[in-house]
Coordinates of C-alpha atoms in Angstrom, one line a residue:
X153 CA 123.6 132.8 181.7
X154 CA 123.1 135.7 179.3
X155 CA 120.1 135.4 177.7
X156 CA 119.1 136.8 174.1
X157 CA 115.5 137.1 173.2
X158 CA 115.1 137.4 169.8
X159 CA 117.4 134.1 169.0
X160 CA 116.2 130.9 168.4
X161 CA 118.4 128.0 167.3
X162 CA 116.9 125.3 165.6
X163 CA 118.2 121.6 165.1
X164 CA 117.8 120.1 162.0
X165 CA 118.5 115.9 161.2
X166 CA 119.9 114.9 158.7
X167 CA 118.0 114.1 155.5
X168 CA 116.1 117.2 155.8
X169 CA 118.2 119.6 154.8
X170 CA 116.8 121.2 151.4
X171 CA 113.4 120.0 150.1
X172 CA 110.9 120.9 148.1
X173 CA 111.3 125.4 146.1
X174 CA 114.6 126.0 148.3
X175 CA 113.3 125.4 152.1
X176 CA 114.9 123.6 155.2
X177 CA 112.7 122.4 156.7
X178 CA 112.2 120.3 160.2
X179 CA 109.2 119.4 161.4
X180 CA 107.8 123.5 161.6
X181 CA 109.2 123.9 158.8
X182 CA 110.4 127.3 160.0
X183 CA 113.9 127.8 158.0
X184 CA 114.3 129.6 155.4
X185 CA 117.0 128.2 152.7
X186 CA 118.8 129.8 149.6
X187 CA 116.3 129.4 146.9
X188 CA 117.8 126.8 144.9
X189 CA 116.9 124.8 141.8
X190 CA 115.7 121.3 142.6
X191 CA 118.4 119.4 140.7
X192 CA 120.5 121.1 143.0
X193 CA 119.1 121.3 146.6
X194 CA 118.7 117.1 144.9
X195 CA 122.9 117.2 144.5
X196 CA 123.9 118.7 147.7
X197 CA 121.2 116.8 149.9
X198 CA 122.8 113.3 147.8
X199 CA 126.9 114.1 148.5
X200 CA 125.6 115.4 152.6
X201 CA 124.5 112.2 153.1
X202 CA 127.0 110.2 152.4
X203 CA 129.6 113.1 153.8
X204 CA 127.8 113.0 156.9
X205 CA 127.5 110.1 159.9
X206 CA 124.7 109.5 160.8
X207 CA 123.4 111.5 164.4
X208 CA 124.7 114.5 162.9
X209 CA 122.6 117.5 163.8
X210 CA 122.7 120.4 161.1
X211 CA 123.6 124.4 163.0
X212 CA 121.0 127.0 162.9
X213 CA 123.5 130.3 163.8
X214 CA 121.9 132.0 167.3
X215 CA 122.2 135.5 165.8
X216 CA 121.8 136.0 163.0
X217 CA 119.4 136.9 160.4
X218 CA 119.7 134.1 158.0
X219 CA 117.7 130.8 160.2
X220 CA 119.4 128.2 157.9
X221 CA 121.8 125.8 158.1
X222 CA 123.3 126.0 154.5
X223 CA 125.0 129.0 152.1
X224 CA 126.2 128.5 149.4
X225 CA 127.1 131.7 146.7
X226 CA 130.3 131.7 144.9
X227 CA 132.0 134.1 147.9
X228 CA 135.3 133.5 145.5
X229 CA 134.2 134.6 141.8
X230 CA 135.4 131.7 140.3
X231 CA 132.3 130.4 138.2
X232 CA 131.7 127.5 140.9
X233 CA 129.7 127.8 143.5
X234 CA 130.2 126.3 147.4
X235 CA 127.8 125.0 149.9
X236 CA 128.7 126.0 153.3
X237 CA 127.3 123.6 155.7
X238 CA 126.7 124.4 159.7
X239 CA 126.7 121.2 161.5
X240 CA 128.3 119.5 164.8
X241 CA 129.7 115.7 165.1
X242 CA 128.3 113.8 167.8
X243 CA 131.2 112.2 168.1
X244 CA 133.4 114.9 168.5
X245 CA 132.2 116.2 171.7
X246 CA 129.8 117.6 169.6
X247 CA 132.1 120.5 168.4
X248 CA 130.4 122.9 165.5
X249 CA 132.1 122.3 162.3
X250 CA 132.2 124.0 159.0
X251 CA 131.7 121.2 156.0
X252 CA 132.8 123.8 152.4
X253 CA 131.3 121.7 149.2
X254 CA 132.6 122.7 146.0
X255 CA 130.5 122.2 142.6
X256 CA 132.8 121.5 139.6
X257 CA 131.8 120.1 136.6
X258 CA 127.6 120.2 137.7
X259 CA 129.0 117.6 140.8
X260 CA 128.9 118.9 144.8
X261 CA 132.4 117.8 145.9
X262 CA 133.7 118.1 149.3
X263 CA 136.2 120.7 149.8
X264 CA 137.2 121.1 153.5
X265 CA 135.6 119.9 156.5
X266 CA 137.2 122.2 159.6
X267 CA 136.2 121.3 163.6
X268 CA 136.1 124.8 165.5
X269 CA 137.1 123.5 168.3
X270 CA 133.7 125.1 169.7
X271 CA 130.0 124.2 171.2
X272 CA 128.0 127.1 170.2
X273 CA 127.0 128.2 167.2
X274 CA 126.5 131.7 167.3
X275 CA 126.7 133.6 163.7
X276 CA 127.4 133.0 160.7
X277 CA 127.2 134.4 157.3
X278 CA 128.9 135.4 153.6
X279 CA 130.0 138.9 153.2
X280 CA 131.7 141.6 151.2
X281 CA 133.7 144.0 153.7
X282 CA 136.1 145.5 152.1
X283 CA 134.2 146.2 149.0
X284 CA 136.5 143.4 146.5
X285 CA 133.7 141.5 144.7
X286 CA 134.8 138.7 146.8
X287 CA 133.1 137.3 150.1
X288 CA 134.7 136.9 153.4
X289 CA 133.2 134.2 155.7
X290 CA 132.4 135.1 159.4
X291 CA 131.7 132.4 161.8
X292 CA 131.5 133.0 165.8
X293 CA 131.5 130.7 168.1
X294 CA 131.5 129.6 171.9
X295 CA 133.1 126.7 174.4
X296 CA 128.7 126.8 175.8
X297 CA 125.8 129.0 176.4
X298 CA 126.9 130.1 179.8
X299 CA 130.1 131.9 178.2
X300 CA 129.4 135.2 177.4
X301 CA 133.2 135.8 175.8
X302 CA 132.5 133.8 172.3
X303 CA 135.4 134.2 169.0
X304 CA 135.3 135.4 165.3
X305 CA 136.7 134.3 162.8
X306 CA 136.6 136.1 159.6
X307 CA 137.9 133.5 156.4
X308 CA 139.2 134.4 152.7
X309 CA 138.4 131.5 150.4
X310 CA 142.1 131.1 148.2
X311 CA 142.0 127.9 146.4
X312 CA 140.8 125.4 147.9
X313 CA 140.9 126.5 151.7
X314 CA 140.3 128.5 154.0
X315 CA 142.5 131.0 155.1
X316 CA 141.8 132.5 158.7
X317 CA 142.4 136.2 159.0
X318 CA 141.0 137.7 162.0
X319 CA 140.8 135.6 165.2
X320 CA 139.3 137.8 168.3
X321 CA 137.2 137.6 171.0
X322 CA 133.3 139.6 170.8
X323 CA 129.9 139.1 173.4
X324 CA 127.8 140.1 169.7
X325 CA 128.1 141.2 166.6
X326 CA 125.9 143.0 163.6
X327 CA 127.2 143.8 160.1
X328 CA 125.1 146.6 158.8
X329 CA 126.1 150.3 157.4
X330 CA 125.6 151.8 160.0
X331 CA 128.2 155.3 158.7
X332 CA 125.4 155.1 156.3
X333 CA 128.7 155.2 153.6
X334 CA 127.2 152.1 151.2
X335 CA 129.9 149.8 153.2
X336 CA 129.4 147.1 155.8
X337 CA 130.5 148.6 159.4
X338 CA 131.2 145.7 161.8
X339 CA 130.1 146.6 165.4
X340 CA 131.2 144.3 168.0
X341 CA 129.6 144.1 171.6
X342 CA 133.2 142.9 173.8
X343 CA 134.6 143.3 176.9
X344 CA 134.1 141.9 180.8
X345 CA 131.5 142.8 183.8
X346 CA 132.6 144.8 186.6
X347 CA 135.7 146.1 184.8
X348 CA 135.1 147.6 180.9
X349 CA 132.0 146.8 178.5
X350 CA 132.3 148.7 174.9
X351 CA 131.0 148.8 171.5
X352 CA 133.2 149.2 169.2
X353 CA 132.9 149.6 165.4
X354 CA 134.9 148.2 162.9
X355 CA 136.4 148.1 159.8
X356 CA 138.1 144.7 157.4
X357 CA 140.8 146.3 155.4
X358 CA 143.7 145.3 154.6
X359 CA 143.0 141.3 155.6
X360 CA 142.2 142.1 159.5
X361 CA 140.2 144.7 161.4
X362 CA 140.6 148.8 162.0
X363 CA 139.0 150.0 164.7
X364 CA 136.9 153.5 163.1
X365 CA 134.5 154.4 166.7
X366 CA 133.5 153.1 170.4
X367 CA 132.0 153.7 173.1
X368 CA 131.8 152.7 177.0
X369 CA 128.8 151.1 178.1
X370 CA 127.4 150.5 181.4
X371 CA 130.2 147.9 182.5
X372 CA 128.2 146.4 185.8
X373 CA 125.2 145.3 183.3
X374 CA 124.5 141.9 182.5
X375 CA 123.8 142.2 178.9
X376 CA 120.9 140.2 177.8
X377 CA 118.9 141.0 175.2
X378 CA 120.2 143.3 172.3
X379 CA 118.9 144.6 168.8
X380 CA 119.9 146.6 165.4
X381 CA 117.1 148.9 164.0
X382 CA 116.2 152.2 163.7
X383 CA 114.9 154.8 166.3
X384 CA 111.5 156.7 165.0
X385 CA 113.3 159.7 162.8
X386 CA 115.0 156.7 160.6
X387 CA 119.0 157.1 162.3
X388 CA 120.0 153.5 162.9
X389 CA 121.6 152.2 166.8
X390 CA 121.5 149.7 168.8
X391 CA 119.3 149.1 171.4
X392 CA 121.1 147.0 174.7
X393 CA 119.4 145.9 177.3
X394 CA 121.4 144.8 180.5
X395 CA 120.5 143.5 183.4
X396 CA 121.7 145.1 186.7
X397 CA 121.7 144.4 190.6
X398 CA 118.9 142.0 191.7
X399 CA 116.4 142.8 189.6
X400 CA 116.4 146.2 187.5
X401 CA 116.8 146.6 183.7
X402 CA 119.5 148.9 181.9
X403 CA 118.3 149.9 177.9
X404 CA 121.5 151.8 176.4
X405 CA 120.9 153.0 172.7
X406 CA 124.3 154.0 170.5
X407 CA 124.2 155.6 167.4
X408 CA 126.7 156.2 165.5
X409 CA 127.0 160.4 164.1
X410 CA 129.8 162.2 162.5
X411 CA 132.6 160.0 163.0
X412 CA 131.3 158.5 166.7
X413 CA 129.0 156.9 168.7
X414 CA 126.8 159.0 171.3
X415 CA 124.1 157.2 173.6
X416 CA 120.6 158.1 173.4
X417 CA 118.1 159.0 175.8
X418 CA 118.2 160.0 179.6
X419 CA 119.2 156.2 181.6
X420 CA 116.8 157.6 184.8
X421 CA 113.5 158.6 182.7
X422 CA 112.1 155.5 183.4
X423 CA 112.3 153.9 180.2
X424 CA 115.6 153.3 180.0
X425 CA 115.8 152.4 183.7
X426 CA 113.1 150.0 184.7
X427 CA 112.9 148.0 187.6
X428 CA 112.3 144.2 186.3
X429 CA 113.3 143.3 183.3
X430 CA 111.3 144.3 179.8
X431 CA 113.5 144.2 176.6
X432 CA 113.5 146.2 173.3
X433 CA 111.5 144.9 170.1
X434 CA 109.8 146.3 167.5
X435 CA 106.6 145.7 169.6
X436 CA 104.1 147.8 166.8
X437 CA 105.7 145.5 163.4
X438 CA 106.7 149.4 162.1
X439 CA 110.3 148.9 161.6
X440 CA 111.0 150.9 164.4
X441 CA 112.6 149.5 167.8
X442 CA 110.7 150.5 170.4
X443 CA 112.0 150.8 173.9
X444 CA 110.5 148.7 177.0
X445 CA 109.8 151.1 180.7
X446 CA 107.3 150.4 183.8
X447 CA 105.7 152.8 185.8
X448 CA 103.6 152.1 189.5
X449 CA 99.7 152.7 189.4
X450 CA 98.5 154.8 191.3
X451 CA 97.3 153.8 195.0
X452 CA 100.5 150.8 194.8
X453 CA 103.1 153.4 195.6
X454 CA 103.9 151.9 198.6
X455 CA 103.0 148.1 197.9
X456 CA 105.9 145.7 198.1
X457 CA 108.3 145.5 195.2
X458 CA 106.6 141.6 194.2
X459 CA 102.8 143.3 195.3
X460 CA 103.5 146.3 191.8
X461 CA 101.2 145.5 189.1
X462 CA 103.4 147.6 186.7
X463 CA 102.2 149.0 183.4
X464 CA 104.7 148.8 181.4
X465 CA 104.9 151.3 178.2
X466 CA 106.8 151.3 175.0
X467 CA 108.4 153.7 173.4
X468 CA 110.1 155.1 170.2
X469 CA 113.1 157.4 170.5
X470 CA 115.2 159.9 168.4
X471 CA 118.1 160.6 168.1
X472 CA 117.4 164.2 170.5
X473 CA 116.8 162.2 173.4
X474 CA 113.2 162.8 172.6
X475 CA 110.1 160.4 173.2
X476 CA 107.4 158.8 172.5
X477 CA 104.7 156.3 173.7
X478 CA 103.4 153.6 171.6
X479 CA 101.8 151.0 173.6
X480 CA 100.7 151.2 176.9
X481 CA 99.9 148.0 178.5
X482 CA 99.0 146.1 181.7
X483 CA 100.3 142.2 181.2
X484 CA 99.7 139.9 183.8
X485 CA 102.6 137.3 183.6
X486 CA 101.1 134.9 185.7
X487 CA 98.3 134.0 184.0
X488 CA 100.0 135.3 180.6
X489 CA 97.8 137.5 179.5
X490 CA 98.3 141.7 178.6
X491 CA 95.3 144.1 177.8
X492 CA 96.9 147.2 175.5
X493 CA 95.8 150.8 176.8
X494 CA 93.9 153.4 173.7
X495 CA 96.2 156.4 174.2
X496 CA 93.4 158.8 175.6
X497 CA 94.2 156.8 178.8
X498 CA 97.8 156.4 179.1
X499 CA 99.1 157.5 182.4
X500 CA 96.0 157.3 183.9
X501 CA 94.7 153.8 184.2
X502 CA 95.8 151.9 187.7
X503 CA 94.5 148.1 188.9
X504 CA 92.2 147.0 191.1
X505 CA 92.5 143.1 191.8
X506 CA 89.3 140.6 192.2
X507 CA 89.8 137.2 193.3
X508 CA 90.4 135.5 189.9
X509 CA 90.2 138.8 187.9
X510 CA 91.0 142.2 187.9
X511 CA 89.3 145.6 187.0
X512 CA 91.6 148.4 185.2
X513 CA 90.3 152.0 186.7
X514 CA 90.4 154.9 185.1
X515 CA 92.6 157.6 188.4
X516 CA 90.4 160.6 187.7
X517 CA 87.0 158.6 188.1
X518 CA 86.9 155.8 188.8
X519 CA 85.2 154.4 185.9
X520 CA 85.9 150.5 185.8
X521 CA 87.0 150.7 182.3
X522 CA 87.9 146.7 181.9
X523 CA 87.1 143.9 184.0
X524 CA 88.9 139.5 183.4
X525 CA 88.8 137.1 185.3
X526 CA 89.4 133.7 184.4
X527 CA 88.2 130.2 185.5
X528 CA 88.5 126.3 184.9
X529 CA 87.5 125.3 181.8
X530 CA 84.5 122.8 184.0
X531 CA 83.6 125.7 186.1
X532 CA 82.9 127.9 183.1
X533 CA 78.9 128.9 182.5
X534 CA 78.8 130.0 178.6
X535 CA 75.9 133.0 179.8
X536 CA 79.6 134.9 180.2
X537 CA 81.3 136.6 177.4
X538 CA 84.1 134.6 176.6
X539 CA 87.8 137.0 176.1
X540 CA 90.5 133.6 174.7
X541 CA 91.5 130.4 176.3
X542 CA 94.9 127.7 176.8
X543 CA 94.5 124.4 177.3
X544 CA 93.2 124.3 180.8
X545 CA 91.7 128.4 182.0
X546 CA 88.9 130.6 180.5
X547 CA 89.1 134.3 180.5
X548 CA 85.8 136.4 180.3
X549 CA 84.4 139.7 181.3
X550 CA 81.3 139.1 184.1
X551 CA 79.7 142.5 183.1
X552 CA 76.8 142.7 180.9
X553 CA 77.0 146.1 179.7
X554 CA 79.4 146.9 177.2
X555 CA 83.1 148.4 178.9
X556 CA 85.1 151.3 178.8
X557 CA 88.1 149.3 176.7
X558 CA 87.1 147.4 174.0
X559 CA 87.6 142.9 174.5
X560 CA 89.4 143.3 171.3
X561 CA 92.1 145.3 174.0
X562 CA 92.1 141.9 175.9
X563 CA 95.1 139.0 174.2
X564 CA 97.1 136.3 175.2
X565 CA 101.0 137.0 175.5
X566 CA 101.3 133.6 173.3
X567 CA 99.3 135.1 170.3
X568 CA 101.9 137.0 170.4
X569 CA 104.9 135.1 169.8

């Protein structure tokens, strides 16, 4: 099954669609809806309760920036708004529906209800793709989560009809201005593993997609994570993390330059190609996507792969392929914590495993830089320095003197997400 690390699907029960000041809420109030007046919210909510059958599920696109189920806009610029509602009909094999309401004389009337014949909602967006002032309706869906190939539809609203203009396969899509000409570009990743996989940039012209650039990516990679973001020098790029072989991962960085796509960096540099999966993301919230890599600490060069406590590094890349480490950390995925390494010790730390603990050691001086131990809560003594705790486990330091790496560098993985 292909996984996309930075997307979440959220399903909302009928009756909690629009509330308060424009929020579409579930129990955790995670999804932000368009900001509407209270009157407009109530009208849409009332109409949906009358139209939709009990038990219908409202859907959030897995791969979209707008994490919401109801989109309101005047897409055809006729002075009357449309509400686009994404939901699943539980009585029709759980297929995805697109319901459209039209605002007329202060009321919201059902305009269309389209059954997509797909079960998974991947993408939805309202965007003026060709610059004519009217917005197209872009929808992507698939049969199942395990099916990498999806179907992309681009519709136009014509009166009370939704006209299908584009219908094609894809695996991942992003709409953004990659060539910096102030117009949206449609970036599509598509293909078939072990045959050919490409990144293609197109524009929507004359009611169809016109390809302007493409580049081949590794055909053997099983794509697990795709992120659109910026390089360290501000250039927009696509970061594609793909599984290779039994456990390795390759990150391919694709950028648009002077009318063509280029790949950034050396794919054998130990950061782009790594022994185990480590996804690209903005780890320090500076707006730049960081590429994850790893290296074997001193003393573990001949150890079995499963026994190596890899040190993780995250690097910023520039368009010329140069890169700089922005963070290094030791991560214990079994105990679910990590320790960030100060920059003066980057590449200079090794690991000593303890019974119910671990130490970070300076390679040269053999100084103990940091120690963390863990114990069941019922066995913990209060005379130790607590670093963190979970439901059942307490993490602590057993060393009385101050350590070279601050206890503030200890983090639980759950706190990061």
